[in-house]
Coordinates of C-alpha atoms and ligand atoms in Angstrom, one line a residue:
M1 CA 0.0 0.0 0.0
S2 CA 1.6 3.3 -1.0
E3 CA 0.9 6.5 0.9
A4 CA -0.5 9.5 -1.0
A5 CA 2.0 12.1 -1.9
A6 CA 2.1 15.0 -4.4
S7 CA 2.1 13.8 -8.0
P8 CA 5.5 12.5 -9.1
V9 CA 7.5 14.4 -11.6
K10 CA 8.2 12.7 -14.9
R11 CA 11.9 12.6 -15.8
P12 CA 13.4 12.0 -19.3
D13 CA 13.1 8.5 -20.7
D14 CA 16.8 8.2 -21.4
L15 CA 17.8 9.5 -18.0
M16 CA 19.5 6.3 -16.8
K17 CA 21.6 6.0 -19.9
K18 CA 22.7 9.6 -19.6
V19 CA 23.6 9.4 -15.9
V20 CA 25.6 6.2 -16.4
S21 CA 27.5 7.8 -19.3
L22 CA 28.1 11.0 -17.3
C23 CA 29.3 8.9 -14.3
K24 CA 32.1 7.4 -16.4
Q25 CA 33.1 10.5 -18.3
R26 CA 33.3 12.7 -15.2
G27 CA 34.7 10.2 -12.8
F28 CA 31.8 9.4 -10.6
V29 CA 31.5 5.6 -11.1
F30 CA 33.7 3.2 -13.1
Q31 CA 33.2 -0.5 -13.8
S32 CA 35.4 -2.4 -11.5
S33 CA 38.6 -3.8 -13.1
E34 CA 37.6 -2.3 -16.4
I35 CA 40.9 -2.9 -18.1
Y36 CA 40.5 -6.6 -17.5
G37 CA 37.1 -6.7 -19.1
G38 CA 35.3 -5.6 -15.9
L39 CA 33.8 -7.4 -13.0
K40 CA 30.1 -8.0 -13.1
S41 CA 28.2 -6.1 -10.4
A42 CA 31.2 -4.4 -8.8
Y43 CA 31.9 -0.7 -9.2
D44 CA 34.6 1.8 -8.3
Y45 CA 33.8 5.3 -7.2
G46 CA 36.1 7.8 -9.0
P47 CA 37.3 11.1 -7.7
L48 CA 33.9 12.8 -7.8
G49 CA 31.9 9.7 -6.9
A50 CA 34.1 9.0 -3.8
E51 CA 33.4 12.6 -2.6
L52 CA 29.7 12.3 -3.4
K53 CA 29.3 8.9 -1.5
R54 CA 31.3 10.3 1.5
N55 CA 29.0 13.4 1.5
V56 CA 25.8 11.3 1.4
M57 CA 27.1 9.1 4.2
G58 CA 28.4 12.1 6.1
E59 CA 25.0 13.8 5.9
W60 CA 23.3 10.6 7.2
W61 CA 25.7 10.4 10.1
R62 CA 25.3 14.1 10.9
D63 CA 21.5 13.7 10.9
M64 CA 21.2 10.3 12.7
V65 CA 24.0 10.5 15.2
H66 CA 25.4 14.0 15.6
S67 CA 22.1 15.8 15.8
R68 CA 20.5 13.4 18.3
E69 CA 21.1 12.9 22.0
N70 CA 19.7 9.4 21.9
V71 CA 21.7 7.8 19.1
V72 CA 25.3 6.6 19.2
G73 CA 27.5 5.2 16.5
L74 CA 29.2 1.9 15.9
D75 CA 31.9 0.8 13.5
A76 CA 32.0 -3.0 13.7
S77 CA 34.1 -5.5 11.8
I78 CA 32.9 -6.9 8.5
I79 CA 33.8 -10.4 9.5
M80 CA 31.8 -11.6 12.6
H81 CA 31.6 -14.8 14.5
P82 CA 29.9 -17.4 12.2
K83 CA 27.3 -18.1 14.9
V84 CA 26.0 -14.5 14.3
W85 CA 24.7 -15.6 10.9
Q86 CA 23.2 -18.8 12.3
A87 CA 21.2 -16.7 14.9
S88 CA 20.2 -14.1 12.2
G89 CA 19.1 -16.9 9.8
H90 CA 21.5 -15.8 7.1
A91 CA 23.7 -18.9 7.3
A92 CA 21.1 -21.6 7.2
G93 CA 21.1 -21.8 3.4
F94 CA 24.7 -22.6 2.8
S95 CA 24.9 -26.4 3.0
D96 CA 21.2 -27.2 3.4
P97 CA 18.3 -26.8 1.0
L98 CA 15.9 -24.1 2.3
V99 CA 12.2 -23.8 1.7
D100 CA 9.9 -20.9 2.1
C101 CA 6.4 -21.2 3.4
L102 CA 4.2 -19.5 0.8
V103 CA 1.8 -18.3 3.5
S104 CA 3.8 -17.2 6.6
K105 CA 7.1 -16.5 4.6
E106 CA 9.0 -18.6 7.2
R107 CA 12.2 -19.9 5.7
F108 CA 13.5 -23.2 7.1
R109 CA 15.7 -26.2 6.5
A110 CA 13.8 -29.0 4.7
D111 CA 15.8 -31.7 6.5
K112 CA 14.7 -30.4 10.0
A113 CA 11.0 -30.0 9.2
P114 CA 8.3 -32.1 10.8
R115 CA 7.1 -35.0 8.6
P116 CA 3.5 -36.1 9.0
N117 CA 2.4 -39.5 8.0
P118 CA -0.1 -40.2 5.1
G119 CA -3.6 -39.8 6.5
D120 CA -2.5 -37.2 9.2
A121 CA -4.4 -33.9 9.4
L122 CA -2.3 -30.9 8.6
P123 CA -3.6 -28.1 10.7
I124 CA -2.0 -24.6 10.2
T125 CA -1.5 -23.1 13.6
C126 CA -1.3 -19.3 13.2
P127 CA 0.3 -16.9 15.7
D128 CA -3.2 -15.4 16.6
K129 CA -6.8 -15.2 15.4
G130 CA -6.1 -12.0 13.3
V131 CA -3.3 -13.7 11.5
A132 CA -5.4 -16.8 11.0
K133 CA -8.0 -14.6 9.2
D134 CA -5.3 -13.0 7.0
W135 CA -3.7 -16.4 6.1
A136 CA -7.1 -18.0 5.4
E137 CA -7.8 -15.1 3.0
Q138 CA -4.4 -15.5 1.3
I139 CA -4.9 -19.3 1.0
E140 CA -8.3 -18.8 -0.6
K141 CA -7.0 -16.3 -3.1
R142 CA -3.9 -18.2 -4.0
F143 CA -5.0 -21.9 -3.7
G144 CA -8.8 -21.6 -4.1
V145 CA -10.0 -23.3 -0.9
V146 CA -11.7 -21.9 2.2
L147 CA -10.1 -23.6 5.2
E148 CA -12.1 -24.1 8.4
R149 CA -11.1 -21.5 11.0
D150 CA -11.2 -22.4 14.6
G151 CA -9.6 -19.6 16.7
N152 CA -6.0 -19.4 15.5
V153 CA -6.1 -22.8 13.7
L154 CA -6.9 -23.4 10.1
G155 CA -8.2 -26.9 9.4
G156 CA -9.3 -29.2 6.6
L157 CA -5.9 -30.2 5.1
K158 CA -4.7 -33.8 5.2
A159 CA -1.7 -35.7 3.9
I160 CA -3.0 -38.2 1.4
S161 CA 0.3 -39.9 0.6
A162 CA 4.0 -39.1 0.8
T163 CA 3.6 -37.0 -2.3
E164 CA 0.1 -35.5 -2.2
F165 CA -2.0 -33.5 0.2
G166 CA -5.6 -32.3 -0.1
F167 CA -8.4 -30.3 1.2
F168 CA -11.3 -32.3 2.7
A169 CA -14.5 -30.4 3.5
K170 CA -16.1 -31.3 6.9
G171 CA -17.2 -34.9 7.0
A172 CA -16.0 -35.6 3.4
T173 CA -13.9 -38.7 2.6
T174 CA -12.6 -37.6 -0.7
A175 CA -10.5 -34.5 -1.3
E176 CA -12.1 -31.5 -2.9
K177 CA -8.7 -30.3 -4.2
T178 CA -5.2 -31.8 -4.1
W179 CA -1.6 -30.5 -4.4
P180 CA 1.8 -32.1 -4.6
F181 CA 3.2 -32.7 -1.0
R182 CA 6.9 -32.3 -0.1
G183 CA 6.5 -34.8 2.7
Y184 CA 7.0 -32.1 5.4
V185 CA 5.4 -29.0 6.8
S186 CA 6.7 -25.7 8.0
P187 CA 8.1 -26.0 11.6
S188 CA 6.5 -23.0 13.2
F189 CA 3.0 -23.2 11.8
G190 CA 2.6 -26.6 10.1
S191 CA 1.9 -25.2 6.6
P192 CA 2.2 -27.6 3.7
F193 CA 2.0 -24.7 1.1
L194 CA 5.7 -24.5 0.4
S195 CA 8.1 -23.3 -2.3
D196 CA 10.6 -25.6 -4.1
E197 CA 13.8 -26.5 -2.1
R198 CA 16.6 -24.2 -3.0
Q199 CA 20.3 -24.1 -2.2
F200 CA 20.9 -20.6 -1.0
N201 CA 24.3 -19.1 -1.2
L202 CA 23.7 -15.5 -0.1
M203 CA 26.8 -14.8 1.9
F204 CA 30.4 -14.5 0.6
R205 CA 32.6 -17.1 2.3
T206 CA 36.1 -16.6 3.3
A207 CA 38.6 -18.5 5.5
L208 CA 40.2 -17.1 8.6
G209 CA 43.8 -18.2 9.2
A210 CA 46.9 -17.9 7.1
V211 CA 47.0 -21.6 6.1
D212 CA 45.2 -22.1 2.8
P213 CA 42.4 -24.7 3.5
M214 CA 42.3 -25.6 -0.2
Q215 CA 45.6 -27.4 0.3
D216 CA 43.9 -29.7 2.9
V217 CA 41.0 -30.1 0.6
A218 CA 43.2 -31.1 -2.3
L219 CA 45.1 -33.6 -0.2
A220 CA 41.9 -35.2 1.0
L221 CA 40.4 -35.4 -2.5
A222 CA 43.6 -36.9 -3.9
E223 CA 43.5 -39.6 -1.1
L224 CA 39.8 -40.3 -1.5
S225 CA 39.8 -40.4 -5.3
A226 CA 42.5 -43.1 -5.1
A227 CA 40.4 -45.2 -2.8
S228 CA 38.6 -48.2 -4.3
D229 CA 35.7 -47.8 -1.8
L230 CA 34.9 -44.1 -1.2
V231 CA 32.5 -44.7 1.7
A232 CA 34.9 -47.0 3.5
A233 CA 37.7 -44.6 3.0
V234 CA 35.6 -41.6 4.3
K235 CA 34.4 -43.7 7.3
A236 CA 37.9 -44.7 8.2
K237 CA 39.3 -41.2 7.9
Y238 CA 36.5 -39.0 9.2
L239 CA 33.9 -40.8 11.3
S240 CA 36.4 -41.7 14.0
E241 CA 37.9 -38.2 14.3
S242 CA 35.0 -36.0 15.3
A243 CA 31.5 -36.7 16.4
D244 CA 30.1 -33.5 14.8
A245 CA 31.9 -34.1 11.5
G246 CA 30.9 -37.7 11.8
S247 CA 27.3 -37.0 12.0
A248 CA 27.3 -34.7 9.0
I249 CA 29.2 -37.2 7.0
A250 CA 27.1 -40.1 8.4
K251 CA 24.0 -38.4 7.1
A252 CA 25.6 -38.0 3.6
I253 CA 26.6 -41.7 3.6
A254 CA 23.1 -42.6 4.5
G255 CA 21.8 -40.4 1.7
G256 CA 23.9 -42.5 -0.7
E257 CA 24.8 -39.6 -3.0
R258 CA 28.5 -39.4 -3.9
A259 CA 28.5 -35.7 -4.6
K260 CA 26.9 -34.9 -1.2
L261 CA 29.4 -37.1 0.6
I262 CA 32.3 -35.3 -1.0
R263 CA 30.7 -32.0 -0.2
A264 CA 30.3 -33.1 3.5
V265 CA 34.0 -34.0 3.6
I266 CA 35.0 -30.6 2.2
E267 CA 32.7 -28.8 4.6
T268 CA 34.2 -30.8 7.5
I269 CA 37.7 -29.8 6.5
T270 CA 37.0 -26.1 5.8
G271 CA 34.3 -25.6 8.5
P272 CA 36.5 -24.7 11.5
N273 CA 38.1 -21.7 9.6
M274 CA 35.0 -20.6 7.7
A275 CA 33.9 -17.0 8.0
Y276 CA 31.5 -14.8 6.1
L277 CA 31.5 -11.2 4.9
R278 CA 28.5 -9.5 6.5
P279 CA 25.4 -9.3 4.3
E280 CA 24.1 -6.4 6.4
T281 CA 25.5 -3.9 8.9
A282 CA 22.6 -4.5 11.3
Q283 CA 23.5 -7.6 13.2
A284 CA 26.5 -5.9 14.9
M285 CA 24.1 -3.5 16.6
F286 CA 22.2 -6.4 18.2
V287 CA 25.3 -8.3 19.1
Q288 CA 26.9 -5.3 20.7
F289 CA 23.6 -4.0 22.2
K290 CA 24.6 -4.8 25.8
N291 CA 28.2 -3.5 25.5
V292 CA 27.1 -0.2 23.9
M293 CA 24.4 0.2 26.6
D294 CA 26.7 -0.5 29.5
S295 CA 29.6 1.5 28.2
S296 CA 27.8 4.6 27.0
G297 CA 25.1 4.9 29.7
M298 CA 22.4 4.8 27.0
K299 CA 19.0 3.3 27.9
P300 CA 15.9 2.7 25.9
P301 CA 14.7 4.5 23.9
F302 CA 18.0 4.8 22.2
G303 CA 19.6 3.9 18.8
I304 CA 22.9 2.4 17.6
A305 CA 23.8 3.6 14.1
Q306 CA 26.3 2.1 11.7
M307 CA 27.3 2.6 8.1
G308 CA 29.6 0.6 5.8
K309 CA 30.1 -2.2 3.4
S310 CA 27.9 -5.2 3.0
F311 CA 28.2 -8.1 0.6
R312 CA 25.6 -10.3 -0.9
N313 CA 25.8 -12.9 -3.7
E314 CA 22.7 -11.4 -5.4
V315 CA 20.8 -13.7 -7.7
T316 CA 20.2 -10.8 -10.0
V317 CA 22.4 -7.7 -10.2
E318 CA 20.7 -4.9 -12.0
H319 CA 20.4 -1.2 -12.9
F320 CA 24.0 -0.1 -12.5
I321 CA 24.8 0.5 -8.8
F322 CA 21.1 -0.1 -7.7
R323 CA 21.8 -3.7 -6.9
S324 CA 25.4 -4.9 -6.7
C325 CA 27.2 -7.6 -4.8
E326 CA 29.3 -5.2 -2.8
F327 CA 27.5 -2.1 -1.5
E328 CA 27.2 0.2 1.4
Q329 CA 24.4 0.6 3.9
M330 CA 23.4 3.1 6.6
E331 CA 21.4 1.4 9.3
M332 CA 20.2 2.2 12.7
E333 CA 18.6 -0.1 15.3
F334 CA 16.4 1.9 17.7
F335 CA 15.7 0.0 20.9
C336 CA 12.5 1.0 22.6
E337 CA 10.1 -0.3 25.3
P338 CA 7.7 -3.0 24.2
G339 CA 4.4 -1.4 23.4
T340 CA 5.9 1.9 22.2
Q341 CA 7.0 0.6 18.8
K342 CA 4.1 2.2 16.9
E343 CA 4.9 5.7 18.0
W344 CA 8.6 5.3 17.3
M345 CA 7.8 3.9 13.9
A346 CA 5.8 7.1 13.2
F347 CA 8.7 9.2 14.4
W348 CA 11.3 7.5 12.3
K349 CA 9.1 7.4 9.2
E350 CA 8.8 11.2 9.3
A351 CA 12.5 11.7 10.2
R352 CA 13.7 9.5 7.4
M353 CA 11.4 10.8 4.7
G354 CA 12.4 14.4 5.7
W355 CA 16.0 13.5 5.3
W356 CA 15.6 12.1 1.7
Q357 CA 13.5 15.0 0.6
R358 CA 15.8 17.7 2.1
Y359 CA 18.4 16.9 -0.6
A360 CA 16.1 16.4 -3.5
N361 CA 15.0 18.6 -6.4
Y362 CA 11.9 16.5 -6.8
P363 CA 10.6 15.5 -3.3
E364 CA 7.5 14.2 -5.0
N365 CA 9.5 11.3 -6.4
F366 CA 10.0 9.8 -2.9
R367 CA 7.1 7.9 -1.3
F368 CA 6.3 5.3 1.4
R369 CA 5.0 1.9 0.6
Q370 CA 3.7 -0.1 3.5
H371 CA 4.4 -3.9 3.3
A372 CA 1.3 -6.1 3.1
K373 CA 1.1 -8.7 5.9
D374 CA 2.1 -11.5 3.6
E375 CA 5.2 -9.7 2.5
M376 CA 6.6 -9.2 6.0
A377 CA 8.7 -11.7 8.1
F378 CA 6.4 -13.4 10.6
Y379 CA 8.1 -11.6 13.6
A380 CA 7.7 -8.1 12.1
D381 CA 4.7 -6.1 13.2
D382 CA 5.0 -3.3 10.6
C383 CA 7.3 -2.3 7.7
Y384 CA 7.5 0.5 5.2
D385 CA 9.8 1.1 2.3
V386 CA 10.9 4.5 1.3
E387 CA 10.7 4.3 -2.5
Y388 CA 12.2 6.4 -5.2
L389 CA 10.8 6.8 -8.7
Y390 CA 13.7 5.4 -10.7
P391 CA 13.6 5.5 -14.5
W392 CA 12.3 1.9 -14.5
G393 CA 9.6 2.6 -11.9
W394 CA 9.2 2.9 -8.1
G395 CA 11.8 0.9 -6.2
E396 CA 13.3 0.6 -2.7
L397 CA 15.7 3.0 -1.2
E398 CA 15.3 2.2 2.5
G399 CA 13.3 -0.2 4.6
I400 CA 11.9 0.9 8.0
A401 CA 10.9 -2.2 9.9
S402 CA 9.3 -2.8 13.3
R403 CA 11.2 -6.0 14.2
T404 CA 9.7 -6.6 17.6
D405 CA 12.3 -8.3 20.0
Y406 CA 13.0 -11.0 17.5
D407 CA 16.7 -10.3 16.8
L408 CA 17.7 -9.8 20.4
G409 CA 15.8 -13.0 21.3
Q410 CA 17.6 -15.0 18.6
H411 CA 21.0 -13.8 19.8
E412 CA 20.0 -14.6 23.4
T413 CA 19.2 -18.1 22.4
H414 CA 22.3 -18.7 20.3
S415 CA 24.8 -17.0 22.6
G416 CA 23.3 -17.9 25.9
Q417 CA 23.8 -14.2 27.0
K418 CA 21.0 -12.0 28.3
L419 CA 20.4 -9.1 26.0
R420 CA 17.9 -7.1 28.2
Y421 CA 17.3 -3.8 29.8
T422 CA 16.3 -3.6 33.4
D423 CA 14.0 -0.6 34.2
Q424 CA 14.2 -0.2 38.0
E425 CA 11.4 2.4 37.9
K426 CA 8.8 0.4 36.1
A427 CA 6.8 -2.7 37.1
D428 CA 6.7 -5.7 34.9
P429 CA 3.2 -5.6 33.2
A430 CA 3.0 -9.4 33.6
T431 CA 3.7 -9.6 37.4
G432 CA 3.0 -6.0 38.5
K433 CA 6.4 -6.0 40.3
K434 CA 9.5 -3.8 39.9
P435 CA 11.9 -3.9 38.2
W436 CA 10.8 -4.6 34.6
Q437 CA 13.4 -6.5 32.8
Y438 CA 12.7 -6.7 29.1
K439 CA 14.1 -7.3 25.6
P440 CA 13.6 -4.0 23.8
Y441 CA 11.6 -3.8 20.7
V442 CA 13.4 -2.5 17.6
I443 CA 12.6 0.0 14.8
E444 CA 15.2 -0.4 12.1
P445 CA 15.6 2.3 9.4
A446 CA 17.9 0.6 6.9
A447 CA 19.0 2.6 3.9
G448 CA 21.3 1.8 1.0
A449 CA 24.2 4.4 0.7
T450 CA 25.2 3.4 -2.8
R451 CA 21.6 3.3 -3.8
A452 CA 21.2 6.8 -2.4
V453 CA 24.1 7.9 -4.6
L454 CA 22.2 6.6 -7.6
A455 CA 18.9 8.3 -6.6
F456 CA 20.6 11.6 -5.9
L457 CA 22.4 11.5 -9.3
L458 CA 19.2 10.7 -11.1
D459 CA 17.4 13.5 -9.2
A460 CA 20.1 16.0 -10.0
Y461 CA 20.7 15.4 -13.7
H462 CA 19.3 18.2 -15.8
E463 CA 19.6 19.3 -19.4
E464 CA 18.7 22.9 -20.1
E465 CA 18.5 24.8 -23.3
R466 CA 20.3 28.1 -23.4
R467 CA 21.0 30.8 -25.9
T468 CA 24.7 31.7 -26.4
A469 CA 26.0 35.2 -27.2
D470 CA 25.8 34.6 -30.9
G471 CA 22.1 33.4 -30.7
T472 CA 22.6 29.7 -31.1
V473 CA 20.7 27.3 -28.8
E474 CA 22.8 24.8 -26.9
I475 CA 22.2 22.2 -24.2
R476 CA 23.6 22.8 -20.8
T477 CA 24.1 19.6 -18.7
V478 CA 23.9 20.5 -15.1
L479 CA 24.0 18.2 -12.0
K480 CA 21.9 20.0 -9.5
L481 CA 23.2 18.2 -6.5
H482 CA 22.4 19.7 -3.1
P483 CA 25.4 21.8 -2.2
R484 CA 26.1 19.7 0.9
L485 CA 26.3 16.6 -1.3
A486 CA 28.2 18.2 -4.2
P487 CA 31.7 16.6 -4.5
I488 CA 33.5 20.0 -5.2
K489 CA 31.9 22.9 -3.4
C490 CA 33.7 25.7 -5.2
A491 CA 35.9 26.1 -8.3
V492 CA 38.3 29.0 -8.5
L493 CA 39.0 30.1 -12.1
P494 CA 41.5 32.7 -13.3
L495 CA 40.0 34.3 -16.4
V496 CA 43.3 34.1 -18.2
K497 CA 46.6 32.5 -17.3
K498 CA 48.5 35.8 -16.9
D499 CA 48.5 39.2 -15.4
G500 CA 48.7 37.8 -11.8
M501 CA 45.3 36.2 -12.1
P502 CA 46.5 32.6 -11.4
E503 CA 48.4 33.8 -8.3
K504 CA 45.3 35.6 -6.9
A505 CA 43.1 32.5 -7.7
R506 CA 45.6 30.3 -5.8
E507 CA 45.4 32.6 -2.8
I508 CA 41.6 32.1 -2.8
I509 CA 41.9 28.4 -3.2
Q510 CA 44.3 28.1 -0.3
A511 CA 41.9 30.1 1.9
L512 CA 39.0 27.8 0.9
L513 CA 40.9 24.6 1.5
G514 CA 42.3 26.0 4.8
S515 CA 38.8 26.4 6.0
G516 CA 37.7 22.9 5.1
I517 CA 35.8 23.6 1.9
N518 CA 36.7 21.2 -0.9
A519 CA 37.6 23.6 -3.7
K520 CA 39.5 23.1 -7.0
Y521 CA 41.7 25.4 -9.0
D522 CA 40.9 25.2 -12.8
E523 CA 42.7 27.2 -15.5
K524 CA 42.3 24.8 -18.5
H525 CA 40.2 26.0 -21.6
A526 CA 38.1 29.0 -22.1
I527 CA 36.0 30.2 -19.2
G528 CA 32.7 29.1 -20.7
K529 CA 34.0 25.5 -21.1
R530 CA 35.2 25.6 -17.5
Y531 CA 31.7 26.6 -16.2
A532 CA 30.2 23.8 -18.3
R533 CA 32.6 21.3 -16.9
H534 CA 31.8 22.3 -13.3
D535 CA 28.0 22.4 -14.0
E536 CA 28.4 18.7 -15.1
A537 CA 30.4 17.9 -12.0
G538 CA 27.7 19.5 -9.8
T539 CA 30.0 22.2 -8.4
P540 CA 27.5 24.7 -6.9
Y541 CA 29.8 27.8 -7.0
C542 CA 32.5 29.1 -9.3
I543 CA 34.7 32.1 -8.3
T544 CA 36.3 33.9 -11.2
V545 CA 39.4 36.1 -10.9
D546 CA 39.4 38.7 -13.7
G547 CA 40.9 42.1 -14.7
Q548 CA 38.7 43.9 -12.2
T549 CA 40.0 41.7 -9.4
L550 CA 43.4 43.2 -9.9
A551 CA 42.0 46.7 -9.8
D552 CA 39.5 46.6 -6.9
G553 CA 40.0 43.2 -5.2
T554 CA 36.5 41.8 -6.2
V555 CA 35.7 38.5 -7.8
T556 CA 32.6 37.1 -9.4
L557 CA 30.7 34.3 -7.6
R558 CA 28.6 32.2 -10.0
D559 CA 25.6 30.1 -8.9
R560 CA 25.4 26.7 -10.8
D561 CA 21.6 26.5 -10.9
T562 CA 20.7 30.1 -11.9
T563 CA 24.1 30.9 -13.7
E564 CA 23.8 34.3 -12.0
Q565 CA 27.0 36.0 -11.0
V566 CA 27.5 38.6 -8.2
R567 CA 30.6 40.6 -7.5
I568 CA 32.0 40.1 -4.0
P569 CA 35.3 41.2 -2.3
A570 CA 37.8 38.4 -2.7
T571 CA 38.4 38.6 1.1
E572 CA 34.8 37.5 1.6
A573 CA 35.0 34.5 -0.6
V574 CA 35.3 31.9 2.2
D575 CA 32.5 33.4 4.3
Q576 CA 30.2 33.8 1.3
V577 CA 30.7 30.2 0.2
R578 CA 30.4 28.8 3.7
A579 CA 27.2 30.7 4.3
R580 CA 25.6 29.2 1.1
L581 CA 26.7 25.7 2.1
A582 CA 25.2 26.0 5.5
K583 CA 21.7 26.4 4.1
Ligands
LIG1 N1 19.1 -4.9 8.0 C1 18.0 -4.9 7.1 C2 18.4 -4.9 5.7 O1 19.6 -5.1 5.4 P1 17.5 -4.7 3.3 O2 16.2 -4.2 2.8 O3 18.0 -6.0 2.8 O4 17.4 -4.7 4.8 C3 18.5 -2.3 3.3 O5 18.6 -3.6 2.9 C4 18.8 -1.4 2.2 O6 20.1 -1.7 1.7 C5 17.9 -1.5 1.0 O7 16.8 -0.7 1.1 C6 18.8 -1.0 -0.2 O8 18.8 0.4 -0.2 C7 20.2 -1.5 0.3 N2 20.6 -2.7 -0.4 C8 20.2 -4.0 -0.1 N3 20.7 -4.9 -1.0 C9 21.5 -4.1 -1.9 C10 22.3 -4.5 -3.0 N4 22.5 -5.7 -3.4 N5 22.9 -3.4 -3.7 C11 22.7 -2.1 -3.3 N6 22.0 -1.8 -2.2 C12 21.4 -2.8 -1.5

């Protein structure tokens, strides 16, 4: 469901092509390893792109951390303990086929799922009555049957055989409708409406430790391939050595598939050193929740913010830097008292939309889309995407999710550590007694930084017709980036390369650089060409040193968007530029 906003502004059809081309020409974004034919889905940020990305992320940090008393920052390592990813659910798919429940969206391991016998009833036990009603409606829409609803349980389904289940109306002995059965149901809710089994490989694997595990793998495979009886050789070498490894291998032996057995051996050899590149920055905020709270004196409601690289083996990479395998995120976990999550969701929705629109030429091209119930994870109680109108349509920029206490609960279970806050002043609503010790609920605004770079570039790209001095009409390409995002804030241009103008321009440059303003000296080509070059780079201000400067100490200050020029004393250059940037 999208929330009403002002009508979006139509941008040119070929906008994406033009922005991608400008990115390469002007040094915003290059294909990674281009001279070797390029690396699919990896990008390098050139001199202007590096500045733009830093500015986007700097503005996010300024807004989320530096301008709030109740948010602190974190800069966690990209490689975390492998158990983090088991707790978060990211790791499950590496060596085991995963299945999605088509109704609850629960993702689970097929080999661990409950297996009813033929003839057994297959009741779907929903989290509550409201969810039961939603799921019954979904099932009716998608599978064409109306299940019997009794409180939070949906009934009428039965396993007919190991490969077929059906819907039996009350008292009926034959099925009204049947579907292929996978032989198991979803563990949390008992649903037989399931996707195909899929081998997921979302995270990038790496190995910790200086010794290359591939050498051990090679030696093991050489030995096993020479064996006349693979199973016997594996049993002799691995089943006696470790109970854990043995059980994984024993299962593979029982399965009887040669490839699976070899894979189990490889996993056993490499497993102890296996680590992953984080697929999101968020988990570190849950894992370090207690340390941050104890060391910084923060207490709920408070947030922990982090930005940085994340890595995902995306199934599809698309639209330039929109979806890539290596990207950057800007995420915040806001920990609040259970029951207050709705008001904090409203607060962060407004704050985040305000942030995106503050830097945009077309604020109408940003909107919210609320997730439908069947789109959300089963533990989430609300979720919105901030969407941008990309040239191919509306798409996600940021997700703002109300994640309940699910993540802290998962890390409590997997680590054995308590991740709670004790409020001495409040009574536990369940017992009526003080103190109240609870797992905070979480609102998570999770934005893509590299996706933000793309959105702001698309928003900023403009082509304008203008008449030159001789009356011809030409196209001016101008990147109307917000001055705070612009890579170069001010260019200083001597009108000609003589008469002391370069020296004066260099004096101004030094003053600007000395006060922390990223400025560039530029004396190459005619002045009109230089203005055009800086319009394309998104430089909001150009200061020109000309003949009059030498006579009265004034320079011209040109505004990128209006192209208007005002004369100001050269001595005021820094203050004038700084005042404009502060807006
Ligand atoms: N911790 C929650 C989380 O990571 P997500 O929706 O998967 O949620 C948050 O990611 C944001 O990160 C997305 O809204 C998007 O802007 C960005 N993002 C996710 N995958 C990306 C990819 N492959 N390439 C670029 N940006 C991505």
